[in-house]
PDB file of C-alpha atoms in Angstrom:
ATOM      1  CA  MET A  14     -48.322 -11.360  15.432  1.00 43.00           C
ATOM      2  CA  ALA A  15     -48.376 -15.142  15.678  1.00 42.00           C
ATOM      3  CA  THR A  16     -45.377 -17.048  14.387  1.00 46.00           C
ATOM      4  CA  GLY A  17     -45.860 -18.297  10.823  1.00 54.00           C
ATOM      5  CA  THR A  18     -48.799 -16.006   9.977  1.00 70.00           C
ATOM      6  CA  LYS A  19     -48.460 -13.641   7.041  1.00 79.00           C
ATOM      7  CA  PRO A  20     -48.964  -9.938   7.747  1.00 86.00           C
ATOM      8  CA  LEU A  21     -52.050  -8.317   6.261  1.00 91.00           C
ATOM      9  CA  VAL A  22     -50.808  -5.537   3.960  1.00 94.00           C
ATOM     10  CA  LEU A  23     -53.204  -2.587   3.951  1.00 95.00           C
ATOM     11  CA  ALA A  24     -51.376   0.356   2.365  1.00 97.00           C
ATOM     12  CA  LYS A  25     -48.263   1.488   0.573  1.00 96.00           C
ATOM     13  CA  ILE A  26     -46.078   4.568   0.325  1.00 97.00           C
ATOM     14  CA  LEU A  27     -44.633   5.414  -3.088  1.00 96.00           C
ATOM     15  CA  TRP A  28     -41.639   7.730  -3.414  1.00 94.00           C
ATOM     16  CA  GLU A  29     -39.477   8.623  -6.396  1.00 91.00           C
ATOM     17  CA  ASP A  30     -36.113  10.265  -5.734  1.00 86.00           C
ATOM     18  CA  PRO A  31     -36.062  13.337  -8.039  1.00 80.00           C
ATOM     19  CA  ASN A  32     -32.260  13.240  -8.205  1.00 79.00           C
ATOM     20  CA  THR A  33     -31.913   9.622  -9.312  1.00 84.00           C
ATOM     21  CA  ASN A  34     -35.447   8.836 -10.574  1.00 87.00           C
ATOM     22  CA  HIS A  35     -35.239   5.728  -8.396  1.00 89.00           C
ATOM     23  CA  ARG A  36     -38.719   4.608  -7.319  1.00 92.00           C
ATOM     24  CA  GLU A  37     -39.246   3.078  -3.891  1.00 93.00           C
ATOM     25  CA  GLU A  38     -42.293   1.310  -2.542  1.00 95.00           C
ATOM     26  CA  PHE A  39     -42.971   0.669   1.147  1.00 96.00           C
ATOM     27  CA  LEU A  40     -45.799  -1.674   2.134  1.00 96.00           C
ATOM     28  CA  LEU A  41     -47.542  -1.040   5.446  1.00 97.00           C
ATOM     29  CA  ALA A  42     -48.992  -4.051   7.209  1.00 95.00           C
ATOM     30  CA  GLU A  43     -51.785  -3.904   9.753  1.00 95.00           C
ATOM     31  CA  GLY A  44     -50.417  -2.361  12.962  1.00 96.00           C
ATOM     32  CA  ALA A  45     -47.294  -0.960  11.302  1.00 97.00           C
ATOM     33  CA  THR A  46     -45.465   2.211  12.245  1.00 98.00           C
ATOM     34  CA  ALA A  47     -43.174   4.007   9.781  1.00 98.00           C
ATOM     35  CA  THR A  48     -40.909   6.865  10.782  1.00 98.00           C
ATOM     36  CA  ILE A  49     -39.753   9.204   8.009  1.00 98.00           C
ATOM     37  CA  GLY A  50     -36.663  11.398   8.014  1.00 97.00           C
ATOM     38  CA  ARG A  51     -33.078  12.040   7.014  1.00 96.00           C
ATOM     39  CA  SER A  52     -31.524   9.879   9.735  1.00 96.00           C
ATOM     40  CA  ASP A  53     -30.565   6.282   8.966  1.00 96.00           C
ATOM     41  CA  SER A  54     -32.587   5.136  11.984  1.00 95.00           C
ATOM     42  CA  ASN A  55     -35.881   5.828  10.160  1.00 97.00           C
ATOM     43  CA  ASP A  56     -38.009   3.239   8.379  1.00 97.00           C
ATOM     44  CA  ILE A  57     -38.287   5.524   5.338  1.00 97.00           C
ATOM     45  CA  ILE A  58     -35.032   7.407   4.769  1.00 95.00           C
ATOM     46  CA  ILE A  59     -35.029  10.542   2.623  1.00 95.00           C
ATOM     47  CA  LYS A  60     -31.573  12.063   2.212  1.00 93.00           C
ATOM     48  CA  GLU A  61     -32.679  15.608   1.418  1.00 93.00           C
ATOM     49  CA  GLN A  62     -31.255  18.574   3.322  1.00 93.00           C
ATOM     50  CA  ARG A  63     -34.657  20.184   3.974  1.00 95.00           C
ATOM     51  CA  VAL A  64     -35.965  16.987   5.567  1.00 97.00           C
ATOM     52  CA  SER A  65     -35.431  16.829   9.341  1.00 97.00           C
ATOM     53  CA  ARG A  66     -33.565  13.934  10.916  1.00 96.00           C
ATOM     54  CA  GLN A  67     -36.841  12.766  12.463  1.00 98.00           C
ATOM     55  CA  HIS A  68     -39.493  14.446  10.330  1.00 98.00           C
ATOM     56  CA  ALA A  69     -42.774  12.525  10.542  1.00 98.00           C
ATOM     57  CA  VAL A  70     -44.352   9.261  11.629  1.00 98.00           C
ATOM     58  CA  ILE A  71     -47.174   7.191  10.166  1.00 98.00           C
ATOM     59  CA  ASN A  72     -48.827   4.778  12.560  1.00 97.00           C
ATOM     60  CA  TYR A  73     -51.879   2.557  12.714  1.00 97.00           C
ATOM     61  CA  ARG A  74     -54.654   3.727  15.030  1.00 95.00           C
ATOM     62  CA  ASP A  75     -58.114   2.225  15.305  1.00 93.00           C
ATOM     63  CA  GLY A  76     -58.175   0.806  11.795  1.00 95.00           C
ATOM     64  CA  ILE A  77     -56.582   3.691   9.885  1.00 97.00           C
ATOM     65  CA  PHE A  78     -53.110   5.083   9.226  1.00 98.00           C
ATOM     66  CA  VAL A  79     -52.405   8.514  10.704  1.00 98.00           C
ATOM     67  CA  ILE A  80     -49.477  10.831   9.934  1.00 98.00           C
ATOM     68  CA  SER A  81     -47.973  13.182  12.533  1.00 98.00           C
ATOM     69  CA  ASP A  82     -45.316  15.876  12.296  1.00 98.00           C
ATOM     70  CA  LEU A  83     -42.415  15.247  14.709  1.00 98.00           C
ATOM     71  CA  GLY A  84     -41.727  18.947  15.175  1.00 97.00           C
ATOM     72  CA  SER A  85     -39.894  19.171  11.846  1.00 97.00           C
ATOM     73  CA  ALA A  86     -38.271  22.423  10.741  1.00 96.00           C
ATOM     74  CA  ASN A  87     -40.168  22.633   7.441  1.00 97.00           C
ATOM     75  CA  GLY A  88     -43.467  20.938   8.210  1.00 98.00           C
ATOM     76  CA  VAL A  89     -45.598  18.123   6.795  1.00 98.00           C
ATOM     77  CA  TYR A  90     -48.205  18.775   4.086  1.00 98.00           C
ATOM     78  CA  VAL A  91     -51.028  16.502   2.955  1.00 98.00           C
ATOM     79  CA  ASN A  92     -52.565  17.502  -0.363  1.00 98.00           C
ATOM     80  CA  ASP A  93     -50.699  20.825  -0.027  1.00 98.00           C
ATOM     81  CA  VAL A  94     -52.268  21.647   3.363  1.00 98.00           C
ATOM     82  CA  LYS A  95     -49.869  21.892   6.305  1.00 98.00           C
ATOM     83  CA  ILE A  96     -50.948  19.573   9.121  1.00 98.00           C
ATOM     84  CA  GLU A  97     -50.963  20.822  12.703  1.00 96.00           C
ATOM     85  CA  GLN A  98     -52.548  17.748  14.303  1.00 97.00           C
ATOM     86  CA  PRO A  99     -52.330  13.986  13.632  1.00 98.00           C
ATOM     87  CA  PHE A 100     -53.980  13.534  10.232  1.00 98.00           C
ATOM     88  CA  PRO A 101     -55.852  10.410   8.975  1.00 98.00           C
ATOM     89  CA  LEU A 102     -54.609   9.292   5.570  1.00 98.00           C
ATOM     90  CA  ALA A 103     -56.802   8.170   2.658  1.00 98.00           C
ATOM     91  CA  ALA A 104     -55.899   6.468  -0.615  1.00 98.00           C
ATOM     92  CA  GLY A 105     -54.488   8.971  -3.107  1.00 98.00           C
ATOM     93  CA  ASP A 106     -53.232  11.458  -0.521  1.00 98.00           C
ATOM     94  CA  VAL A 107     -49.996  13.222  -1.447  1.00 98.00           C
ATOM     95  CA  ILE A 108     -47.594  13.707   1.463  1.00 98.00           C
ATOM     96  CA  ARG A 109     -45.032  16.493   1.050  1.00 98.00           C
ATOM     97  CA  LEU A 110     -42.059  17.223   3.315  1.00 97.00           C
ATOM     98  CA  LEU A 111     -41.556  20.770   1.969  1.00 93.00           C
ATOM     99  CA  VAL A 112     -40.077  19.433  -1.305  1.00 92.00           C
ATOM    100  CA  PRO A 113     -39.975  15.596  -1.363  1.00 94.00           C
ATOM    101  CA  GLU A 114     -43.364  14.080  -2.224  1.00 96.00           C
ATOM    102  CA  MET A 115     -44.790  10.658  -1.452  1.00 97.00           C
ATOM    103  CA  ARG A 116     -48.110   9.094  -2.331  1.00 98.00           C
ATOM    104  CA  PHE A 117     -50.222   7.071   0.081  1.00 98.00           C
ATOM    105  CA  GLU A 118     -52.227   4.278  -1.561  1.00 97.00           C
ATOM    106  CA  SER A 119     -54.312   1.344  -0.429  1.00 94.00           C
ATOM    107  CA  ALA A 120     -52.789  -2.073  -1.099  1.00 89.00           C
ATOM    108  CA  HIS A 121     -53.735  -5.715  -0.839  1.00 71.00           C
ATOM    109  CA  VAL A 122     -50.612  -7.727  -1.486  1.00 64.00           C
ATOM    110  CA  ASP A 123     -49.574 -11.275  -0.671  1.00 58.00           C
ATOM    111  CA  ALA A 124     -46.722 -10.696   1.771  1.00 52.00           C
ATOM    112  CA  GLY A 125     -44.997 -13.783   0.418  1.00 53.00           C
ATOM    113  CA  GLN A 126     -44.750 -12.395  -3.119  1.00 52.00           C
ATOM    114  CA  MET A 127     -43.216  -8.961  -2.716  1.00 52.00           C
ATOM    115  CA  ASP A 128     -39.827  -9.357  -4.375  1.00 55.00           C
ATOM    116  CA  SER A 129     -37.640  -6.412  -3.323  1.00 55.00           C
ATOM    117  CA  THR A 130     -40.426  -4.193  -2.010  1.00 80.00           C
ATOM    118  CA  THR A 131     -39.883  -3.063   1.590  1.00 92.00           C
ATOM    119  CA  LEU A 132     -42.456  -4.428   4.021  1.00 94.00           C
ATOM    120  CA  ILE A 133     -43.017  -2.577   7.315  1.00 96.00           C
ATOM    121  CA  THR A 134     -44.867  -4.667   9.879  1.00 95.00           C
ATOM    122  CA  MET A 135     -46.152  -4.317  13.413  1.00 94.00           C
ATOM    123  CA  PRO A 136     -43.203  -4.568  15.836  1.00 93.00           C
ATOM    124  CA  ILE A 137     -43.002  -7.339  18.395  1.00 91.00           C
ATOM    125  CA  ASN A 138     -43.671  -6.066  21.905  1.00 91.00           C
ATOM    126  CA  THR A 139     -40.761  -7.234  24.063  1.00 90.00           C
ATOM    127  CA  GLY A 140     -41.807  -5.142  27.049  1.00 90.00           C
ATOM    128  CA  ARG A 141     -39.041  -2.644  26.308  1.00 92.00           C
ATOM    129  CA  GLY A 142     -39.018   0.487  24.224  1.00 96.00           C
ATOM    130  CA  VAL A 143     -37.177   3.605  23.130  1.00 98.00           C
ATOM    131  CA  LEU A 144     -37.859   7.333  22.999  1.00 98.00           C
ATOM    132  CA  THR A 145     -36.251   9.201  20.085  1.00 98.00           C
ATOM    133  CA  ILE A 146     -36.059  12.966  20.494  1.00 98.00           C
ATOM    134  CA  SER A 147     -37.164  14.864  17.384  1.00 98.00           C
ATOM    135  CA  THR A 148     -36.874  18.511  18.486  1.00 96.00           C
ATOM    136  CA  GLY A 149     -34.421  20.560  20.534  1.00 87.00           C
ATOM    137  CA  PRO A 150     -30.729  20.251  21.418  1.00 89.00           C
ATOM    138  CA  GLN A 151     -30.997  16.470  21.827  1.00 97.00           C
ATOM    139  CA  ASP A 152     -32.574  15.921  18.406  1.00 96.00           C
ATOM    140  CA  GLY A 153     -31.883  12.355  17.279  1.00 96.00           C
ATOM    141  CA  HIS A 154     -30.905  11.091  20.739  1.00 97.00           C
ATOM    142  CA  HIS A 155     -32.309   7.677  21.698  1.00 97.00           C
ATOM    143  CA  PHE A 156     -33.329   6.934  25.283  1.00 98.00           C
ATOM    144  CA  TYR A 157     -33.705   3.175  25.782  1.00 97.00           C
ATOM    145  CA  LEU A 158     -36.286   2.120  28.364  1.00 97.00           C
ATOM    146  CA  VAL A 159     -34.435  -0.577  30.267  1.00 94.00           C
ATOM    147  CA  ARG A 160     -36.009  -0.135  33.715  1.00 96.00           C
ATOM    148  CA  ASN A 161     -39.595  -0.761  34.751  1.00 97.00           C
ATOM    149  CA  ARG A 162     -40.045   2.824  35.975  1.00 98.00           C
ATOM    150  CA  ILE A 163     -38.367   5.860  34.435  1.00 98.00           C
ATOM    151  CA  THR A 164     -38.622   9.498  35.446  1.00 98.00           C
ATOM    152  CA  ILE A 165     -38.210  12.296  32.903  1.00 98.00           C
ATOM    153  CA  GLY A 166     -37.188  15.828  33.842  1.00 98.00           C
ATOM    154  CA  ARG A 167     -35.087  18.871  33.069  1.00 98.00           C
ATOM    155  CA  ALA A 168     -31.323  18.388  33.000  1.00 98.00           C
ATOM    156  CA  THR A 169     -29.784  20.106  36.040  1.00 96.00           C
ATOM    157  CA  SER A 170     -26.625  19.587  38.086  1.00 96.00           C
ATOM    158  CA  SER A 171     -28.670  17.841  40.807  1.00 95.00           C
ATOM    159  CA  ALA A 172     -31.034  15.850  38.558  1.00 96.00           C
ATOM    160  CA  ASP A 173     -31.283  12.171  39.490  1.00 96.00           C
ATOM    161  CA  TRP A 174     -33.937  11.068  36.968  1.00 97.00           C
ATOM    162  CA  GLU A 175     -33.214   8.534  34.276  1.00 98.00           C
ATOM    163  CA  ILE A 176     -33.997  10.803  31.294  1.00 98.00           C
ATOM    164  CA  CYS A 177     -32.670  14.365  31.485  1.00 98.00           C
ATOM    165  CA  LEU A 178     -33.904  16.804  28.843  1.00 98.00           C
ATOM    166  CA  GLN A 179     -31.997  19.974  28.003  1.00 97.00           C
ATOM    167  CA  ASP A 180     -35.094  22.150  27.772  1.00 97.00           C
ATOM    168  CA  SER A 181     -36.096  24.969  30.143  1.00 97.00           C
ATOM    169  CA  SER A 182     -39.797  24.257  29.423  1.00 97.00           C
ATOM    170  CA  VAL A 183     -39.413  20.817  31.023  1.00 98.00           C
ATOM    171  CA  SER A 184     -40.159  20.612  34.762  1.00 98.00           C
ATOM    172  CA  ARG A 185     -38.017  19.092  37.539  1.00 97.00           C
ATOM    173  CA  PRO A 186     -39.350  16.359  37.348  1.00 97.00           C
ATOM    174  CA  HIS A 187     -41.857  16.368  34.488  1.00 98.00           C
ATOM    175  CA  ALA A 188     -43.299  12.904  33.768  1.00 98.00           C
ATOM    176  CA  ALA A 189     -42.868   9.211  34.523  1.00 98.00           C
ATOM    177  CA  LEU A 190     -43.003   6.028  32.463  1.00 98.00           C
ATOM    178  CA  GLU A 191     -43.979   2.743  34.100  1.00 98.00           C
ATOM    179  CA  LEU A 192     -44.154  -0.740  32.605  1.00 97.00           C
ATOM    180  CA  VAL A 193     -47.527  -2.261  33.561  1.00 96.00           C
ATOM    181  CA  ASP A 194     -48.418  -5.731  32.213  1.00 95.00           C
ATOM    182  CA  ASN A 195     -45.929  -5.298  29.361  1.00 95.00           C
ATOM    183  CA  VAL A 196     -47.401  -1.919  28.365  1.00 96.00           C
ATOM    184  CA  TRP A 197     -45.709   1.437  28.960  1.00 98.00           C
ATOM    185  CA  VAL A 198     -47.917   3.933  30.805  1.00 98.00           C
ATOM    186  CA  LEU A 199     -46.971   7.612  30.724  1.00 98.00           C
ATOM    187  CA  ARG A 200     -48.014   9.938  33.577  1.00 98.00           C
ATOM    188  CA  ASP A 201     -47.590  13.661  34.038  1.00 98.00           C
ATOM    189  CA  LEU A 202     -46.055  14.665  37.388  1.00 98.00           C
ATOM    190  CA  GLY A 203     -47.767  18.028  37.733  1.00 97.00           C
ATOM    191  CA  SER A 204     -45.463  19.701  35.214  1.00 98.00           C
ATOM    192  CA  ALA A 205     -45.796  23.429  34.500  1.00 98.00           C
ATOM    193  CA  ASN A 206     -46.143  23.067  30.724  1.00 98.00           C
ATOM    194  CA  GLY A 207     -47.845  19.702  30.514  1.00 98.00           C
ATOM    195  CA  THR A 208     -47.304  16.385  28.766  1.00 98.00           C
ATOM    196  CA  ARG A 209     -49.149  15.565  25.550  1.00 98.00           C
ATOM    197  CA  VAL A 210     -49.558  12.358  23.549  1.00 98.00           C
ATOM    198  CA  ASN A 211     -50.595  12.887  19.925  1.00 97.00           C
ATOM    199  CA  GLU A 212     -51.462  16.484  20.942  1.00 96.00           C
ATOM    200  CA  ALA A 213     -53.862  15.333  23.691  1.00 97.00           C
ATOM    201  CA  PRO A 214     -52.913  16.412  27.258  1.00 97.00           C
ATOM    202  CA  ILE A 215     -52.454  13.667  29.829  1.00 97.00           C
ATOM    203  CA  THR A 216     -52.685  13.778  33.637  1.00 92.00           C
ATOM    204  CA  GLU A 217     -51.258  11.923  36.591  1.00 91.00           C
ATOM    205  CA  LYS A 218     -53.797   9.140  35.844  1.00 93.00           C
ATOM    206  CA  GLY A 219     -51.663   8.326  32.832  1.00 96.00           C
ATOM    207  CA  ARG A 220     -52.079   6.916  29.356  1.00 97.00           C
ATOM    208  CA  ALA A 221     -50.974   3.622  27.833  1.00 97.00           C
ATOM    209  CA  LEU A 222     -48.589   4.184  24.931  1.00 97.00           C
ATOM    210  CA  ARG A 223     -48.767   2.592  21.490  1.00 97.00           C
ATOM    211  CA  ASP A 224     -45.996   2.187  18.967  1.00 97.00           C
ATOM    212  CA  GLY A 225     -45.493   5.438  17.046  1.00 98.00           C
ATOM    213  CA  ASP A 226     -47.118   7.734  19.617  1.00 98.00           C
ATOM    214  CA  VAL A 227     -45.771  11.291  19.527  1.00 98.00           C
ATOM    215  CA  ILE A 228     -45.031  12.696  22.979  1.00 98.00           C
ATOM    216  CA  ALA A 229     -44.415  16.333  23.933  1.00 98.00           C
ATOM    217  CA  PHE A 230     -42.702  17.159  27.237  1.00 98.00           C
ATOM    218  CA  GLY A 231     -43.107  20.932  27.270  1.00 96.00           C
ATOM    219  CA  ASN A 232     -41.447  22.007  24.003  1.00 96.00           C
ATOM    220  CA  THR A 233     -39.476  18.771  23.539  1.00 97.00           C
ATOM    221  CA  MET A 234     -41.009  16.178  21.209  1.00 98.00           C
ATOM    222  CA  ALA A 235     -40.223  12.473  20.996  1.00 98.00           C
ATOM    223  CA  VAL A 236     -41.559   9.403  19.227  1.00 98.00           C
ATOM    224  CA  PHE A 237     -42.169   6.211  21.210  1.00 98.00           C
ATOM    225  CA  ARG A 238     -41.286   2.838  19.691  1.00 98.00           C
ATOM    226  CA  VAL A 239     -41.812  -0.603  21.256  1.00 95.00           C
ATOM    227  CA  GLY A 240     -39.501  -3.559  21.009  1.00 80.00           C
TER     228      GLY A 240
END
């Protein structure tokens, strides 16, 4: 986003805490990604015990906002239907995280006149990034991408890769991340159980990652964030 330009607000998430009756509104600008969960590291924080630490992510893909489950314990429901794949959101959709409910609405707001409303914008691509694990023993762990090439594999006593995952479904090694022209490209390294991005399998040819992409290394899931 160019310096000095106002973000184009396209949608909003409305949530009312049933315990306090406090109403929160989150505006989503074009290109925004919003993670949802119990952990303080999320963009939308819901302190409810049945909400996972990293529960779901909403990101902007090809002109629409899409919600994905991050392998949560209790699932993500849209209009009372449990989603199994990334799901495109439409105005009026009700998002439910087992109990807490949020409403997704369209919005056209002047970003300079928002008062205390939370605005979530497209992150600035610095050429770096982070993977946050959302399932398994390392749930909530952040792996910061500080080298230009990073190998991911199962944690063993002899492992020499940069990201070691404590998951027997992960191969030794499993996948590799490489920074190419300021974009992270993920490649599978012939793993036994495969690597998926937003539920789509990838190969050794690789796939360029976008902010908010959900990655599965075997049974381990992670969300990719830029910046």
